Amino acid sequence: MTLKTQVITVFGGTGFLGRHIIWQLAKTGATIRVATRNPHRAYFLRPAGTVGQIVPVGCNIHDDKSVATVMQGADFAINLVGILNEKGRSTFKRVHVEAAARIAQQAKFANVKLLVHVSALGTGADAPSAYARSKAAGEDAVIHAFSRSVVLRPSVVFGPEDDFFNKFASIARKSPALPLIGGGKTKFQPVYVGDIAKAVEHIIADPDTAKYDGHIFELAGPETYSFRQLMQTLTSFTRQDVALVNLPVPLAKLVGLFAGFLPKPPLTVDQVRSLGRDSVAGAGSAGLAALSVEPTALESILPSYLSQYWPGGKFAGARQAG
């Protein structure tokens, strides 16, 4: 199906994953509404399309009328809104459950063809972390409110500007050691941000979008790594000489308790709990392959953006050679 005449409303489009999805969808010629609290923050996305193709619009996801307004006339909707830490009124329940349900309800009222709801691997009512439990509750709320919804559950997402590898590489630049909570045994299947963007495009461009109603896809990369292995890979590509130190869970929770009071906490108690469950695709689950996307290897992408953390800078080797 051609998307040139289609209108897609994207919630959470200014984030890391959102910008890559919008860049991918812009190639199709579709008109993209970027629903955000502050439209000015989305202006950087406009050059990805032709004049008037990418339109930032103001929206309060906690208000029915506001969500209904940006949904009006849309053919598709994508919900990427999510938070990693609770702060004030911005709670997991309010963002991941209530706002997600509101978006799904308004998508139903607007008669959109399909709502793509992005969640996360490791969700479940029995998950150890409040974050993961709220993500599971959000999935249920979305499917209940609007049956024409599809859920995508990615593992940890990597790519330029990611919040995972860049975060730990930045810590390693300032610290002589990286902590391995609980020994670093938690498993992940890192998935490339560009692969998720292609998966979303595949779903929306499919002429038979009805076949995705109520389905869940677990998006993961081709290899499984322990957290320790990921940190070893990270320091290898960044050439950082740092130690990997085991951090017992009780001590990690204590650190998270105090760090949680910071404006942008590097670690919270709930994040420590999140590491109690692996972020890997379930056996037999539908994933990228079912969406005609070949998973990209971690090692083929990381060097392209982690070289900025080399001691002495990205071009240190070139200067030494000269």
Coordinates of C-alpha atoms in Angstrom, one line a residue:
M1 CA 0.0 0.0 0.0
T2 CA 1.3 3.4 -0.9
L3 CA 1.5 5.8 2.1
K4 CA 1.8 9.0 0.1
T5 CA -1.9 9.9 0.8
Q6 CA -1.8 8.6 4.4
V7 CA -1.7 10.6 7.6
I8 CA 0.3 9.2 10.6
T9 CA 0.1 10.7 14.1
V10 CA 3.1 9.9 16.2
F11 CA 3.2 10.3 20.0
G12 CA 6.6 10.5 21.5
G13 CA 8.3 11.2 18.2
T14 CA 11.0 13.5 19.5
G15 CA 12.8 10.7 21.4
F16 CA 15.6 8.5 20.2
L17 CA 13.4 5.7 18.8
G18 CA 10.8 8.2 17.5
R19 CA 13.1 10.2 15.4
H20 CA 14.4 7.1 13.6
I21 CA 10.8 5.9 12.9
I22 CA 9.8 9.3 11.6
W23 CA 12.9 9.4 9.4
Q24 CA 12.0 6.0 8.0
L25 CA 8.4 6.9 7.4
A26 CA 9.2 10.2 5.8
K27 CA 10.7 8.2 2.9
T28 CA 7.3 6.9 2.1
G29 CA 5.8 10.3 1.4
A30 CA 3.2 10.0 4.2
T31 CA 2.2 13.1 6.2
I32 CA 3.4 12.8 9.7
R33 CA 2.0 14.6 12.7
V34 CA 4.4 14.7 15.6
A35 CA 2.2 15.1 18.7
T36 CA 4.3 16.6 21.5
R37 CA 3.8 18.9 24.5
N38 CA 6.2 21.4 23.0
P39 CA 6.1 21.5 19.1
H40 CA 9.2 23.6 19.0
R41 CA 11.2 20.6 20.2
A42 CA 10.1 18.7 17.1
Y43 CA 11.2 21.2 14.5
F44 CA 14.5 19.4 14.0
L45 CA 12.5 16.6 12.3
R46 CA 11.0 18.7 9.6
P47 CA 14.0 18.6 7.2
A48 CA 13.6 14.8 7.0
G49 CA 10.6 15.4 4.7
T50 CA 9.3 17.7 2.1
V51 CA 7.7 21.1 2.9
G52 CA 4.7 20.5 5.1
Q53 CA 5.2 16.7 5.3
I54 CA 6.3 16.5 8.9
V55 CA 4.1 18.6 11.1
P56 CA 4.8 19.2 14.8
V57 CA 1.5 19.7 16.8
G58 CA 0.9 20.5 20.4
C59 CA -0.7 17.7 22.5
N60 CA -1.2 16.9 26.1
I61 CA -1.4 13.1 26.3
H62 CA -3.3 13.4 29.7
D63 CA -6.2 15.3 28.1
D64 CA -8.9 13.5 26.0
K65 CA -9.7 16.6 23.9
S66 CA -6.1 17.3 23.1
V67 CA -5.4 13.7 22.0
A68 CA -8.7 13.6 20.0
T69 CA -7.6 16.8 18.1
V70 CA -4.3 15.4 16.9
M71 CA -5.9 12.1 16.1
Q72 CA -8.6 13.5 13.9
G73 CA -8.3 12.5 10.2
A74 CA -5.3 10.2 10.9
D75 CA -5.0 6.9 9.1
F76 CA -2.5 5.4 11.5
A77 CA -1.2 6.2 15.0
I78 CA 2.0 5.3 16.8
N79 CA 2.5 5.5 20.5
L80 CA 6.1 5.7 21.6
V81 CA 5.6 7.6 24.9
G82 CA 7.4 6.2 27.8
I83 CA 9.5 7.1 30.9
L84 CA 12.3 5.3 32.7
N85 CA 11.9 7.1 36.0
E86 CA 8.9 8.5 37.9
K87 CA 9.0 12.1 38.9
G88 CA 6.1 14.1 40.4
R89 CA 2.9 13.5 38.5
S90 CA 4.8 11.7 35.8
T91 CA 4.2 8.2 37.1
F92 CA 4.4 4.9 35.3
K93 CA 0.7 4.4 35.8
R94 CA -0.2 7.8 34.4
V95 CA 2.1 7.6 31.4
H96 CA 2.3 3.9 30.5
V97 CA -1.3 2.9 31.4
E98 CA -3.7 5.8 31.5
A99 CA -2.2 7.8 28.7
A100 CA -1.7 4.7 26.5
A101 CA -5.4 3.8 27.1
R102 CA -6.5 7.3 26.2
I103 CA -4.5 7.2 22.9
A104 CA -6.1 3.9 22.1
Q105 CA -9.6 5.1 22.8
Q106 CA -9.2 8.2 20.7
A107 CA -7.7 6.1 17.9
K108 CA -10.9 4.0 18.0
F109 CA -13.1 7.1 18.0
A110 CA -11.1 8.5 15.0
N111 CA -11.4 5.1 13.2
V112 CA -7.7 4.8 12.4
K113 CA -6.7 1.7 10.5
L114 CA -4.2 0.6 13.1
L115 CA -2.4 1.7 16.2
V116 CA 1.2 0.7 16.7
H117 CA 1.9 0.6 20.5
V118 CA 5.6 0.2 21.5
S119 CA 6.2 -1.5 24.8
A120 CA 9.2 -3.4 26.0
L121 CA 10.5 -7.0 26.5
G122 CA 10.4 -8.3 30.0
T123 CA 6.9 -7.0 30.8
G124 CA 4.4 -8.9 32.8
A125 CA 2.1 -8.6 35.8
D126 CA 4.6 -10.6 37.8
A127 CA 7.6 -8.6 36.7
P128 CA 10.0 -7.5 39.6
S129 CA 9.9 -3.8 38.6
A130 CA 7.1 -1.3 38.6
Y131 CA 8.2 -0.1 35.2
A132 CA 7.7 -3.6 33.6
R133 CA 4.4 -4.2 35.3
S134 CA 3.1 -0.8 34.1
K135 CA 4.2 -1.6 30.6
A136 CA 2.2 -4.9 30.8
A137 CA -0.8 -3.1 32.1
G138 CA -0.5 -0.6 29.3
E139 CA -0.5 -3.3 26.7
D140 CA -3.7 -4.8 28.2
A141 CA -5.3 -1.4 28.4
V142 CA -4.5 -0.6 24.7
I143 CA -5.8 -3.9 23.3
H144 CA -8.9 -3.7 25.5
A145 CA -9.7 -0.1 24.3
F146 CA -8.9 -0.7 20.6
S147 CA -8.7 -4.1 19.1
R148 CA -7.1 -2.7 16.0
S149 CA -3.8 -2.3 17.8
V150 CA -0.4 -4.1 17.4
V151 CA 2.1 -4.3 20.2
L152 CA 5.9 -4.2 19.6
R153 CA 8.2 -5.3 22.5
P154 CA 11.8 -4.3 21.8
S155 CA 14.8 -5.4 23.8
V156 CA 17.4 -2.8 24.7
V157 CA 17.7 -0.5 21.6
F158 CA 21.0 0.5 20.2
G159 CA 22.1 3.1 17.7
P160 CA 23.5 6.7 17.6
E161 CA 22.2 8.7 20.5
D162 CA 20.9 5.6 22.3
D163 CA 20.4 5.8 26.1
F164 CA 22.1 2.6 26.9
F165 CA 25.6 2.3 25.4
N166 CA 26.2 6.0 25.3
K167 CA 25.2 6.2 29.0
F168 CA 27.7 3.5 30.1
A169 CA 30.4 4.8 27.8
S170 CA 30.0 8.2 29.4
I171 CA 30.2 6.7 32.9
A172 CA 33.4 4.8 31.9
R173 CA 35.0 8.0 30.6
K174 CA 34.7 9.5 34.1
S175 CA 35.0 6.5 36.4
P176 CA 37.7 3.8 36.7
A177 CA 35.1 1.1 37.0
L178 CA 31.7 0.0 35.7
P179 CA 29.3 -1.8 38.1
L180 CA 27.9 -5.2 37.2
I181 CA 24.7 -5.4 39.3
G182 CA 24.2 -8.9 40.6
G183 CA 27.3 -10.1 38.7
G184 CA 26.0 -8.9 35.3
K185 CA 24.2 -12.1 34.6
T186 CA 21.0 -10.6 33.1
K187 CA 20.6 -11.4 29.4
F188 CA 19.7 -9.0 26.6
Q189 CA 19.1 -9.2 22.9
P190 CA 20.0 -5.7 21.7
V191 CA 18.0 -4.6 18.7
Y192 CA 19.1 -1.9 16.2
V193 CA 16.9 1.2 16.1
G194 CA 16.9 1.1 12.3
D195 CA 15.4 -2.4 12.3
I196 CA 12.5 -1.3 14.6
A197 CA 11.9 1.6 12.2
K198 CA 11.7 -0.8 9.2
A199 CA 9.4 -3.1 11.2
V200 CA 7.0 -0.2 11.8
E201 CA 7.1 0.8 8.2
H202 CA 6.4 -2.8 7.1
I203 CA 3.3 -3.0 9.3
I204 CA 1.8 0.3 8.3
A205 CA 2.6 -0.2 4.6
D206 CA 1.0 -3.7 4.5
P207 CA -2.3 -3.6 2.6
D208 CA -3.7 -6.1 5.0
T209 CA -3.3 -4.3 8.3
A210 CA -6.2 -6.2 9.9
K211 CA -3.9 -9.2 10.3
Y212 CA -2.0 -7.4 12.9
D213 CA -5.0 -6.7 15.2
G214 CA -4.1 -7.7 18.8
H215 CA -0.8 -9.2 17.8
I216 CA 2.4 -8.9 19.8
F217 CA 5.9 -8.9 18.2
E218 CA 9.0 -9.3 20.3
L219 CA 11.8 -7.4 18.5
A220 CA 15.3 -8.6 19.3
G221 CA 18.7 -8.8 17.7
P222 CA 20.4 -11.9 16.4
E223 CA 22.6 -12.6 19.5
T224 CA 22.0 -12.9 23.2
Y225 CA 24.5 -11.3 25.6
S226 CA 24.8 -11.1 29.4
F227 CA 25.2 -7.6 30.8
R228 CA 28.8 -8.4 31.6
Q229 CA 29.4 -9.4 27.9
L230 CA 27.8 -6.1 26.8
M231 CA 30.1 -4.1 29.0
Q232 CA 33.1 -6.0 27.8
T233 CA 32.0 -5.3 24.2
L234 CA 31.5 -1.7 25.1
T235 CA 34.9 -1.1 26.6
S236 CA 36.5 -3.0 23.7
F237 CA 35.0 -0.6 21.1
T238 CA 35.6 2.5 23.2
R239 CA 39.2 1.5 24.1
Q240 CA 38.5 2.5 27.7
D241 CA 40.6 0.9 30.4
V242 CA 38.1 0.4 33.1
A243 CA 37.4 -2.4 35.6
L244 CA 34.2 -4.4 35.7
V245 CA 33.2 -4.7 39.3
N246 CA 30.5 -6.9 40.7
L247 CA 27.9 -4.9 42.6
P248 CA 25.6 -7.0 44.9
V249 CA 21.9 -6.3 44.4
P250 CA 21.3 -5.0 48.0
L251 CA 24.2 -2.5 47.6
A252 CA 22.9 -1.5 44.1
K253 CA 19.5 -0.8 45.6
L254 CA 21.1 1.4 48.3
V255 CA 22.9 3.3 45.6
G256 CA 19.7 3.6 43.5
L257 CA 17.8 4.8 46.6
F258 CA 20.1 7.9 47.0
A259 CA 20.6 8.4 43.2
G260 CA 16.9 8.5 42.7
F261 CA 16.7 11.9 44.3
L262 CA 18.9 13.4 41.5
P263 CA 17.2 15.3 38.6
K264 CA 18.4 12.7 36.2
P265 CA 19.3 9.6 38.3
P266 CA 21.8 7.3 36.7
L267 CA 20.3 4.4 38.7
T268 CA 17.0 3.8 40.6
V269 CA 15.8 1.0 42.9
D270 CA 13.2 0.1 40.2
Q271 CA 15.9 -0.2 37.6
V272 CA 17.9 -2.5 39.8
R273 CA 14.7 -4.6 40.1
S274 CA 14.4 -4.6 36.3
L275 CA 17.7 -6.4 36.0
G276 CA 16.1 -9.3 37.8
R277 CA 14.4 -10.3 34.5
D278 CA 16.1 -11.1 31.2
S279 CA 15.2 -9.0 28.1
V280 CA 15.1 -11.7 25.5
A281 CA 12.5 -12.9 23.0
G282 CA 10.4 -15.9 24.0
A283 CA 10.9 -19.2 22.3
G284 CA 8.6 -19.3 19.2
S285 CA 7.6 -15.6 19.5
A286 CA 7.0 -13.6 16.3
G287 CA 9.8 -11.0 15.8
L288 CA 11.6 -9.1 13.1
A289 CA 11.8 -12.0 10.7
A290 CA 8.0 -12.1 10.7
L291 CA 8.0 -8.4 9.6
S292 CA 10.5 -9.0 6.8
V293 CA 13.4 -7.4 8.6
E294 CA 16.8 -9.1 9.0
P295 CA 18.2 -8.3 12.5
T296 CA 21.4 -6.2 12.4
A297 CA 24.4 -7.4 14.4
L298 CA 25.5 -5.3 17.3
E299 CA 29.1 -5.3 16.3
S300 CA 28.4 -3.9 12.9
I301 CA 26.9 -0.7 14.3
L302 CA 28.6 0.1 17.7
P303 CA 32.0 1.1 16.3
S304 CA 30.3 3.8 14.2
Y305 CA 29.3 5.9 17.2
L306 CA 31.3 4.6 20.2
S307 CA 34.6 5.8 18.7
Q308 CA 33.8 9.3 20.1
Y309 CA 34.7 7.9 23.5
W310 CA 38.2 6.8 22.6
P311 CA 40.8 8.2 25.0
G312 CA 42.1 11.4 23.3
G313 CA 39.1 11.6 21.0
K314 CA 37.8 9.9 17.9
F315 CA 40.7 10.9 15.7
A316 CA 43.4 10.1 18.3
G317 CA 44.8 7.2 16.2
A318 CA 45.0 9.3 13.1
R319 CA 46.9 12.0 14.9
Q320 CA 49.4 9.5 16.3
A321 CA 49.9 8.0 12.8
G322 CA 50.6 11.5 11.4

